[in-house]
Coordinates of C-alpha atoms and ligand atoms in Angstrom, one line a residue:
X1 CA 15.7 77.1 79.8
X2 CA 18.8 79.4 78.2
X3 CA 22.2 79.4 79.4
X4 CA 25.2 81.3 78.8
X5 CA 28.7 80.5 78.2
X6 CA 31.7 82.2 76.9
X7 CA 32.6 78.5 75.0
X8 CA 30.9 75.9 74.7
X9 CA 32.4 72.5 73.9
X10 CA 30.6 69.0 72.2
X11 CA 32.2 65.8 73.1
X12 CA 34.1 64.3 75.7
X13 CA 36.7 62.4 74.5
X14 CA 40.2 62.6 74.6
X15 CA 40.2 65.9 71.9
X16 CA 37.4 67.7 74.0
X17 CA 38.5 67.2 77.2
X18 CA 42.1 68.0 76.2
X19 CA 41.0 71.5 74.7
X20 CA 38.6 72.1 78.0
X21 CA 42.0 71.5 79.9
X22 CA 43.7 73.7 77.8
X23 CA 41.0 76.5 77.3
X24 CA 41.4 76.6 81.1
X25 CA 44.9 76.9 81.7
X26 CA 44.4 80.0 79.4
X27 CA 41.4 81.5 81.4
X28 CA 39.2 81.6 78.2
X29 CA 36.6 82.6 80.3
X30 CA 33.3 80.4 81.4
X31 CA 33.7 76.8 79.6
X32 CA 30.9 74.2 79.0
X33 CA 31.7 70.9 77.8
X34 CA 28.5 68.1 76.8
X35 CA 29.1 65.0 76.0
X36 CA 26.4 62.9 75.3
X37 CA 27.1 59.6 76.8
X38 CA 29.5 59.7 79.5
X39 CA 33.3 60.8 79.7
X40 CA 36.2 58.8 78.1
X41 CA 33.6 56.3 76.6
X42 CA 33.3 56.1 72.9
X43 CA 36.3 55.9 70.6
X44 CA 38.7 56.8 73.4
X45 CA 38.1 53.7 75.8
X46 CA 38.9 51.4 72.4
X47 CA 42.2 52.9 72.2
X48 CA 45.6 50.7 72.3
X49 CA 47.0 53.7 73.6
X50 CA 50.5 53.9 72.5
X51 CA 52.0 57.1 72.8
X52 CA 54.6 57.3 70.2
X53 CA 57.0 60.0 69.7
X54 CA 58.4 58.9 66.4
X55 CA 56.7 61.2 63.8
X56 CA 58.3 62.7 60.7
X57 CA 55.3 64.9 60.0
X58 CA 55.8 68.5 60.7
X59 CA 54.5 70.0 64.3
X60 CA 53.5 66.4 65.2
X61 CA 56.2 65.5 67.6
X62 CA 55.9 69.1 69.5
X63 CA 51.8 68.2 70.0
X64 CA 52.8 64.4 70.9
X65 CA 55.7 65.9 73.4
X66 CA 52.6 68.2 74.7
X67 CA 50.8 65.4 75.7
X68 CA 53.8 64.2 77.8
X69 CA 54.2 67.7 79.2
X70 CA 50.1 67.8 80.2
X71 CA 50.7 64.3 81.8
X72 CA 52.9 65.5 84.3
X73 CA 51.4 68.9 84.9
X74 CA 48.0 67.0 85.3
X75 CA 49.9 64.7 87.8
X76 CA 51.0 67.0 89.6
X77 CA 47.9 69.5 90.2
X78 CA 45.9 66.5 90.8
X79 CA 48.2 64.7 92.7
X80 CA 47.1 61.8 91.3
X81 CA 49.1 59.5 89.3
X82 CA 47.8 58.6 85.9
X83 CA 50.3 55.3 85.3
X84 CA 52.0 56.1 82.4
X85 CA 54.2 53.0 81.4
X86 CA 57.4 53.5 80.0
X87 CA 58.0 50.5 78.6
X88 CA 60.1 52.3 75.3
X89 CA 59.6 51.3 72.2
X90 CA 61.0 49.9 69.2
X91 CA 60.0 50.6 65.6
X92 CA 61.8 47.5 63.5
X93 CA 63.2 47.4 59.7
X94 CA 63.4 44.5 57.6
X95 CA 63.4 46.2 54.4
X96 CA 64.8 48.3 52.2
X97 CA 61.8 50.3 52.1
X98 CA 61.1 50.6 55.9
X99 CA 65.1 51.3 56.1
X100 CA 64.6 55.0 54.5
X101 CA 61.6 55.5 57.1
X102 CA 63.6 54.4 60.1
X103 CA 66.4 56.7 59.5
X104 CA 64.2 59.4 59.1
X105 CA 62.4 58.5 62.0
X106 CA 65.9 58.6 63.9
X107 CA 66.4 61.5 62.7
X108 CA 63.8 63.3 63.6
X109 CA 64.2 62.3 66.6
X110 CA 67.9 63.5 66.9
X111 CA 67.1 66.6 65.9
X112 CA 64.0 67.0 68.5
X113 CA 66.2 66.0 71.3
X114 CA 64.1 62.5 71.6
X115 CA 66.5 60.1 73.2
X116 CA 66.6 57.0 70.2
X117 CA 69.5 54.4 69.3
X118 CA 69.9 52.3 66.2
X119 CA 69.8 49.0 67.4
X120 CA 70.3 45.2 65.5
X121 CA 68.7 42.3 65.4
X122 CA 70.1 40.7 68.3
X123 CA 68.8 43.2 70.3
X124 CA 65.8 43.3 69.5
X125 CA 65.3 39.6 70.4
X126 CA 66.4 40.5 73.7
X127 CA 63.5 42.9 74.1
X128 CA 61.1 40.9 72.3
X129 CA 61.6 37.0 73.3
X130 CA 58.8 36.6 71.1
X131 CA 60.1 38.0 68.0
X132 CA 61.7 36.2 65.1
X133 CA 64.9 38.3 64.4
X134 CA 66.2 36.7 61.0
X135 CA 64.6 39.1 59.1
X136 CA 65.1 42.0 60.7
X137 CA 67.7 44.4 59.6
X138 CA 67.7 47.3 62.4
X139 CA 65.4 49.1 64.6
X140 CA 65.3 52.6 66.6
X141 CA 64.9 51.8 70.5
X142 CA 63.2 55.2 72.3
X143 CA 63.3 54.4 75.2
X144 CA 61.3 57.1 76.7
X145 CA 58.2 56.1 74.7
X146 CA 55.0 54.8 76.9
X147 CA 51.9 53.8 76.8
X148 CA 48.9 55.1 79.3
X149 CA 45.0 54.1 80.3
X150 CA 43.5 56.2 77.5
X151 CA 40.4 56.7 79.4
X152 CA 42.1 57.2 82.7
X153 CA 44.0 59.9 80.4
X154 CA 40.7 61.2 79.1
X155 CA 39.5 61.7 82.8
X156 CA 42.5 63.3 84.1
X157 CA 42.0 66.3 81.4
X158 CA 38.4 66.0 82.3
X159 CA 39.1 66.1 85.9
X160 CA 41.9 68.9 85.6
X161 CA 39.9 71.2 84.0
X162 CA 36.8 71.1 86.1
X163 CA 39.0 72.1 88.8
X164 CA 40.0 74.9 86.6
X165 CA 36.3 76.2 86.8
X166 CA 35.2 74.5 83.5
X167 CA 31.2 72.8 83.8
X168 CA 31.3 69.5 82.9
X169 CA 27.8 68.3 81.6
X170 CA 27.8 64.3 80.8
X171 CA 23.9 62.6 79.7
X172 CA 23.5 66.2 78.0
X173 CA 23.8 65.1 74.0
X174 CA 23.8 68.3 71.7
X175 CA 20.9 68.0 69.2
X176 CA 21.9 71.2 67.4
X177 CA 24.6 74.6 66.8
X178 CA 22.8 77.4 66.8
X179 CA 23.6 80.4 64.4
X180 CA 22.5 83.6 63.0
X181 CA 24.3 85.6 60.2
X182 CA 27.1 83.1 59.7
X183 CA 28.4 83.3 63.7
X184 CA 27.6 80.5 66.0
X185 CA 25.3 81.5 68.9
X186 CA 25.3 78.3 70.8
X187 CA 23.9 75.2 71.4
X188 CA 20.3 73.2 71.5
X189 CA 20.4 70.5 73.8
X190 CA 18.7 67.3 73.7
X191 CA 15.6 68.6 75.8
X192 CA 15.6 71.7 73.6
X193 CA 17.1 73.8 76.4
X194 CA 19.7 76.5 75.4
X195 CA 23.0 77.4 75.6
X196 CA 24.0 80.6 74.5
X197 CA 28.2 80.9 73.5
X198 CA 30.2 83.2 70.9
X199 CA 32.4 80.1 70.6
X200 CA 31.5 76.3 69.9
X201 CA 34.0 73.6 69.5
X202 CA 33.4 70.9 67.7
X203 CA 34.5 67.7 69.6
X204 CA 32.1 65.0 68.9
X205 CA 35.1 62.8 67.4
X206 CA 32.5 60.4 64.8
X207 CA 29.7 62.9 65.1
X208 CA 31.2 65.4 64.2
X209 CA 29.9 65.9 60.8
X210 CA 26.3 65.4 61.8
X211 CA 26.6 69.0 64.0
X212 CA 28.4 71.1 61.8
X213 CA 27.1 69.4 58.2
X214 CA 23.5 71.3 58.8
X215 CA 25.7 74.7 59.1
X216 CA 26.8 73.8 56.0
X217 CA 30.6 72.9 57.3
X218 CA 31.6 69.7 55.8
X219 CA 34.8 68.0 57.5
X220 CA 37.2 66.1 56.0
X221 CA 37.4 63.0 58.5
X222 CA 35.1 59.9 58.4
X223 CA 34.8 57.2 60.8
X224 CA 36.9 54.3 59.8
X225 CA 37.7 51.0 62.2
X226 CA 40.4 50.5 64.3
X227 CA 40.7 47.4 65.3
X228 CA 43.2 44.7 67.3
X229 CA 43.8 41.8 69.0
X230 CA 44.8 40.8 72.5
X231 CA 46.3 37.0 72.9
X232 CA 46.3 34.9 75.6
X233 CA 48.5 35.5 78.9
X234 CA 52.0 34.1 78.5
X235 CA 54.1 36.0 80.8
X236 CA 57.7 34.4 79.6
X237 CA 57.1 35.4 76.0
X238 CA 55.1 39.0 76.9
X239 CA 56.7 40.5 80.1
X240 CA 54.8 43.5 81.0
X241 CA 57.8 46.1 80.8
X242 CA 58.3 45.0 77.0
X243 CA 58.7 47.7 74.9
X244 CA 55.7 48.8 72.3
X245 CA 56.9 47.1 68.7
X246 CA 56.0 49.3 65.3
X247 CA 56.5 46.7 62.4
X248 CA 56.3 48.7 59.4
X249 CA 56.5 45.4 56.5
X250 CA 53.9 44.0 58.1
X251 CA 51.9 47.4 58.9
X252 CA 51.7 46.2 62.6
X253 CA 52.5 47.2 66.1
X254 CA 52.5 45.2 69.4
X255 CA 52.2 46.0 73.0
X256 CA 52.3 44.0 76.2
X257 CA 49.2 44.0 78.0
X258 CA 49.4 42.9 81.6
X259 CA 51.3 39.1 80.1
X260 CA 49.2 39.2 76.9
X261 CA 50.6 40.9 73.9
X262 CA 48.1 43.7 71.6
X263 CA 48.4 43.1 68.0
X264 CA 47.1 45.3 65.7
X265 CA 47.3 45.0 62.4
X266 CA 46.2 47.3 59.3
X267 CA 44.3 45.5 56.3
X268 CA 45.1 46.6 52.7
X269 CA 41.8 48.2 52.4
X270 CA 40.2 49.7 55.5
X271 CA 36.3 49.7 56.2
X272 CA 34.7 53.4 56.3
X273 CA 31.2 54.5 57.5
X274 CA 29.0 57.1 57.1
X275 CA 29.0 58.9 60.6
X276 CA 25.2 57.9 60.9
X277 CA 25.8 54.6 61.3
X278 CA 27.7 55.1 64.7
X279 CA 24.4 55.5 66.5
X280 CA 24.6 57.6 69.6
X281 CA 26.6 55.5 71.3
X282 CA 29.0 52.9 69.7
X283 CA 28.3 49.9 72.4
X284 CA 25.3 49.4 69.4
X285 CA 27.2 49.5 66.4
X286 CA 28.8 45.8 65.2
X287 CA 32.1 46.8 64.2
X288 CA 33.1 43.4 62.5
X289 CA 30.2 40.9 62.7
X290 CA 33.0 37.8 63.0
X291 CA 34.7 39.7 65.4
X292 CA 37.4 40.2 63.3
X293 CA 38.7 36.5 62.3
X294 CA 38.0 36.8 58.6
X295 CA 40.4 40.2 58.6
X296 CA 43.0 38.6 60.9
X297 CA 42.9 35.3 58.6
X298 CA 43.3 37.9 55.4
X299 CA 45.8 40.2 57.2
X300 CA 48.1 38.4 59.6
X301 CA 50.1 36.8 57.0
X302 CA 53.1 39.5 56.9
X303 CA 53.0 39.5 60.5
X304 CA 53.1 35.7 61.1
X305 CA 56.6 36.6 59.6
X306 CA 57.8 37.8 62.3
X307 CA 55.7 35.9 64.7
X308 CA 55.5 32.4 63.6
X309 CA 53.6 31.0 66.7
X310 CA 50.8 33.5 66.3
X311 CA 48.9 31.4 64.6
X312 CA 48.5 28.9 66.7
X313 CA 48.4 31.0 70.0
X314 CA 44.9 31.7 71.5
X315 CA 43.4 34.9 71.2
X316 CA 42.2 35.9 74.3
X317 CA 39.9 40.0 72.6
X318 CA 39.0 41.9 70.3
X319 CA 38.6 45.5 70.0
X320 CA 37.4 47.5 67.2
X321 CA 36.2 51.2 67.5
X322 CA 36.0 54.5 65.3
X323 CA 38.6 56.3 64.3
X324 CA 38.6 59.9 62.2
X325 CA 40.5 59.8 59.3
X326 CA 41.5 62.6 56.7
X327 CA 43.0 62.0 53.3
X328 CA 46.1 63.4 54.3
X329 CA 46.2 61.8 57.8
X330 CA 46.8 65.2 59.6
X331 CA 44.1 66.7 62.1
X332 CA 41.3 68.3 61.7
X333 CA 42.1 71.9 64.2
X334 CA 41.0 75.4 64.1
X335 CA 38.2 77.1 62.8
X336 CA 36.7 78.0 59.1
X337 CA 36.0 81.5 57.4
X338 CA 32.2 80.8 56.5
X339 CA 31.3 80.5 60.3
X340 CA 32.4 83.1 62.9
X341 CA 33.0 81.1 66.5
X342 CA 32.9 77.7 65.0
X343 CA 36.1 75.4 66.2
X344 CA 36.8 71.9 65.5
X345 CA 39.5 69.4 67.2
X346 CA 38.7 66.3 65.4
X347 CA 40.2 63.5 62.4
X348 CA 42.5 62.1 65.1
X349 CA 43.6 59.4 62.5
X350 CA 44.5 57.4 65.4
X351 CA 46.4 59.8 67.0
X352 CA 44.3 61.2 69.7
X353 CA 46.2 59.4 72.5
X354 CA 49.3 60.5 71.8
X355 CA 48.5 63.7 70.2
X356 CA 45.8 65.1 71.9
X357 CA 47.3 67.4 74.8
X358 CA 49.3 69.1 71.6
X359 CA 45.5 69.2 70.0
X360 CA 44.5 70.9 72.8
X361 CA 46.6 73.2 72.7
X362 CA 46.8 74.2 69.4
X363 CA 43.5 74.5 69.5
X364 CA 43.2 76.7 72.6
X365 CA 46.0 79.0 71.0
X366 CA 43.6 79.5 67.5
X367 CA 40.6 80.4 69.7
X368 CA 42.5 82.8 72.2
X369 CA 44.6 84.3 69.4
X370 CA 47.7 83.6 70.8
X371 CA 50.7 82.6 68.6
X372 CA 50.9 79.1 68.1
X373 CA 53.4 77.1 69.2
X374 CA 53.4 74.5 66.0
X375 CA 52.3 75.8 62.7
X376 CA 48.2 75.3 62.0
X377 CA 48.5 75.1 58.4
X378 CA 49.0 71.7 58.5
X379 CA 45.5 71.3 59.9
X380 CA 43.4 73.9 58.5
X381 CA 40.1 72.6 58.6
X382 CA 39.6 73.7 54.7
X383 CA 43.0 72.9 53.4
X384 CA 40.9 70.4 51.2
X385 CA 38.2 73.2 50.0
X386 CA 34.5 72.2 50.1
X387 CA 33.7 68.4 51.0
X388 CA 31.1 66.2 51.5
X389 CA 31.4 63.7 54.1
X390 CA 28.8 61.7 53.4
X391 CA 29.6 61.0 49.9
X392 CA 30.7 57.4 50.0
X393 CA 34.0 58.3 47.7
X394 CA 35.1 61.2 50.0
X395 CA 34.6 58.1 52.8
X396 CA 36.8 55.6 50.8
X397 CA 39.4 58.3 50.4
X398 CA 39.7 58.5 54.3
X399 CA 39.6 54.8 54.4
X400 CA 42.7 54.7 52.2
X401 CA 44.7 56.8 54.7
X402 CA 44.3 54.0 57.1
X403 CA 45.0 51.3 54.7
X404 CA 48.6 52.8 54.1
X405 CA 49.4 53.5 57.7
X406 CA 52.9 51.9 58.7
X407 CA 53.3 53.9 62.1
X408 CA 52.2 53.6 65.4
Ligands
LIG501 C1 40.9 50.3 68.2 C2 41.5 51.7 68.4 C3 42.9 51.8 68.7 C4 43.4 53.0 68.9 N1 44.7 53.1 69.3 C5 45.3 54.3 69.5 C6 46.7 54.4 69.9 O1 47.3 53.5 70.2 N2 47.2 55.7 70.1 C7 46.5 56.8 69.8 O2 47.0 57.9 69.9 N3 45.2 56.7 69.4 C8 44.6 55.5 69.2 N4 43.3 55.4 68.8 C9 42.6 56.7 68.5 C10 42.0 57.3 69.7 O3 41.2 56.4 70.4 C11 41.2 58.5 69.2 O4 42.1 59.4 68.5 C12 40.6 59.3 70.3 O5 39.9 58.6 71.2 C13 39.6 60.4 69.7 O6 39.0 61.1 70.7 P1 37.7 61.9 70.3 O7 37.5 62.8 71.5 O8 37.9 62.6 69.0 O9 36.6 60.9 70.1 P2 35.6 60.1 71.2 O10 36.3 59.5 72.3 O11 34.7 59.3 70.4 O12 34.8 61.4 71.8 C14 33.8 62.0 71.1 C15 32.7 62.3 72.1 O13 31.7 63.1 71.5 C16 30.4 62.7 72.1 N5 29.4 63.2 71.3 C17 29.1 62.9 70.0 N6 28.0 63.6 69.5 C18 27.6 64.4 70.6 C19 26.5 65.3 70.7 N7 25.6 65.5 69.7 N8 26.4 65.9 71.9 C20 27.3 65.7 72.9 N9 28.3 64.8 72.8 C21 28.5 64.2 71.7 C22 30.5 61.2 72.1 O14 29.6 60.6 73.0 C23 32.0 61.0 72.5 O15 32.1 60.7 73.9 C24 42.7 54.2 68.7 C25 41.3 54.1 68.3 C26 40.7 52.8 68.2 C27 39.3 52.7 67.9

């Protein structure tokens, strides 16, 4: 059977749901979006889902604020509420080397019109009862930072734009992009019916590659784990409005989870994979085979720093997923010159929660040809020339953006 579309779009996750929203605002015309499994459920329901503003990177504060932005229109056309907590957060120094990244961070702020403070130690504690403060030199306290349901996030886009007219298709995996003299023509489904489009987008977050390598379009993200931990309850020492903590020395950040506290924490070398080894559906790929006590045991150490009685608190889950990440850690949006209609919104770098209305819309700017509202050079899907993703030392190299992450 052969369908038509004016744009069709693979994936839906956070970044192909956001640019279905998007694409709809912008009445791009008629919008399919497949997605193999079901909505919101691969990388985006292992999210911690911190939404933090505080980015030095050029553009990414304007897409992060775009995500706020999309919250509340979504909120409002839905009149639903998507339970945003805005608990504030607090991104803590106790270094000279996290100092010079703090006061940029404050600044960038400052100059974006982000409500932030410079706060001390003592503060802090007061915020965090948990936290050991005598190493901790200062901190920036925005307190209009949140956190959100990623998935219920993920559905609201999802929801939002069908109401917008978009076709939402989930249990439809796409087994193929079709093309002809270097323009995409659409899309082969699973049970090699058609879908005929001018435009694909490339959504499929960790499968990304496997759909637009055969075209001959290698891009530069690999999957690479994500992974954190969720303690026991202990309301006294994790109230539920505490804010989100970023803990740069020890390349952590915290987050209170309903009187448990998320920890996540970065190892100094990050595990990659080739984006065949994600299976169709990550509910059958074994992430960490321990369930991650050998990297806690390896990696926790700077943290215990600041946590003492971490190690001998109970840990309650664990949660590992996917995540794209680019050598640079900036996305992966826009299209590429050797393939006429072909779009991409992917290498999230564990950003997609906060970033991805911005993503969206980025994205939905390229494709219309409107002007964009950050500049796309920073994402240019070729700004790295001709890769190949499956070749293990590309992989590493996106495994070593992870590795060095200090943010949130
Ligand atoms: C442990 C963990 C913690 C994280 N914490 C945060 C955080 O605090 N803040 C933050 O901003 N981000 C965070 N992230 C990152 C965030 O989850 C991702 O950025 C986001 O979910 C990426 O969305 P996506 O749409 O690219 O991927 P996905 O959610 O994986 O969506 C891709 C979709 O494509 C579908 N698909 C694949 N192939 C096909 C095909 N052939 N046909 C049809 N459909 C297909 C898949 O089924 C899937 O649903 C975290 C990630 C992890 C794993």
């Amino acid at each position: 059977m052969t369908q038509t579309a004016d744009i069709i779009i693979i994936g839906g996750g956070l970044l192909g749901t956001s640019a279905a929203y998007q694409l709809a605002k912008r009445k791009a015309g008629k919008i399919v979006l497949c997605e193999q499994n079901d909505i919101a459920s691969q990388a985006t329901s292992r999210a911690a889902c911190l939404l933090t503003r505080a980015r030095t990177k050029p553009g990414l504060m304007e897409l992060v604020q775009e995500t706020y932005d999309c919250i509340e229109e979504i909120e409002t056309e839905l009149n639903e509420s998507l339970d945003l907590q805005q608990v504030g957060s607090l991104t803590i120094s106790a270094s000279e080397a996290s100092k010079k990244g703090l006061e940029d961070t404050y600044m960038a702020a400052q100059r974006f019109g982000i409500e932030a403070e410079m706060v001390g130690p003592k503060a802090v504690k007061e915020m965090l009862p948990w936290i050991d403060n005598t190493s901790v030199r200062e901190a920036v306290w925005m307190p209009t930072d949140a956190f959100i349901d990623a998935a219920l996030l993920c559905n609201g886009y999802a929801k939002a734009a069908k109401k917008r007219g978009v076709v939402v298709r989930t249990r439809t995996g796409v087994s193929a992009i079709l093309h002809s003299n270097q323009r995409v023509t659409g899309v082969r489904l699973g049970n090699n019916d058609e879908i005929h489009a001018p435009v694909v987008i490339d959504a499929a977050g960790a499968w990304s590659n496997l759909l637009s390598y055969p075209l001959g379009i290698g891009l530069p993200h690999t999957p690479v784990r994500s992974h954190f931990w969720i303690t026991e309850v202990n309301p006294s020492l994790f109230p539920a409005n505490q804010p989100f903590a970023v803990l740069p020395d020890a390349r952590a950040f915290t987050r209170p989870d309903v009187g448990a506290l998320i920890v996540g924490i970065r190892e100094p070398e990050c595990v990659s994979y080739d984006p065949k080894e994600m299976k169709t559906n990550i509910e059958h790929v074994d992430f960490t085979p321990d369930n991650g006590w050998s990297t806690l045991s390896q990696s926790a150490s700077l943290f215990e720093a600041f946590f003492p009685q971490f190690r001998d608190l109970g840990i309650a889950h664990y949660m590992a997923g996917p995540s794209c990440y680019v050598p640079d850690a900036n996305f992966i949006i826009g299209g590429v010159s050797s393939m006429e209609g072909f779009y991409t919104s992917s290498g999230c770098c564990g950003g997609g929660v906060a970033a991805g209305g911005g993503m969206g819309r980025l994205l939905s700017e390229i494709v219309t040809g409107e002007e964009t509202f950050v500049n796309a050079a920073p994402f240019d899907p070729e700004r790295f020339g001709a890769i190949n993703p499956f070749d293990p030392a590309f992989q590493k190299s996106c495994a070593d953006a992870r590795s060095n992450k200090k943010g949130g």
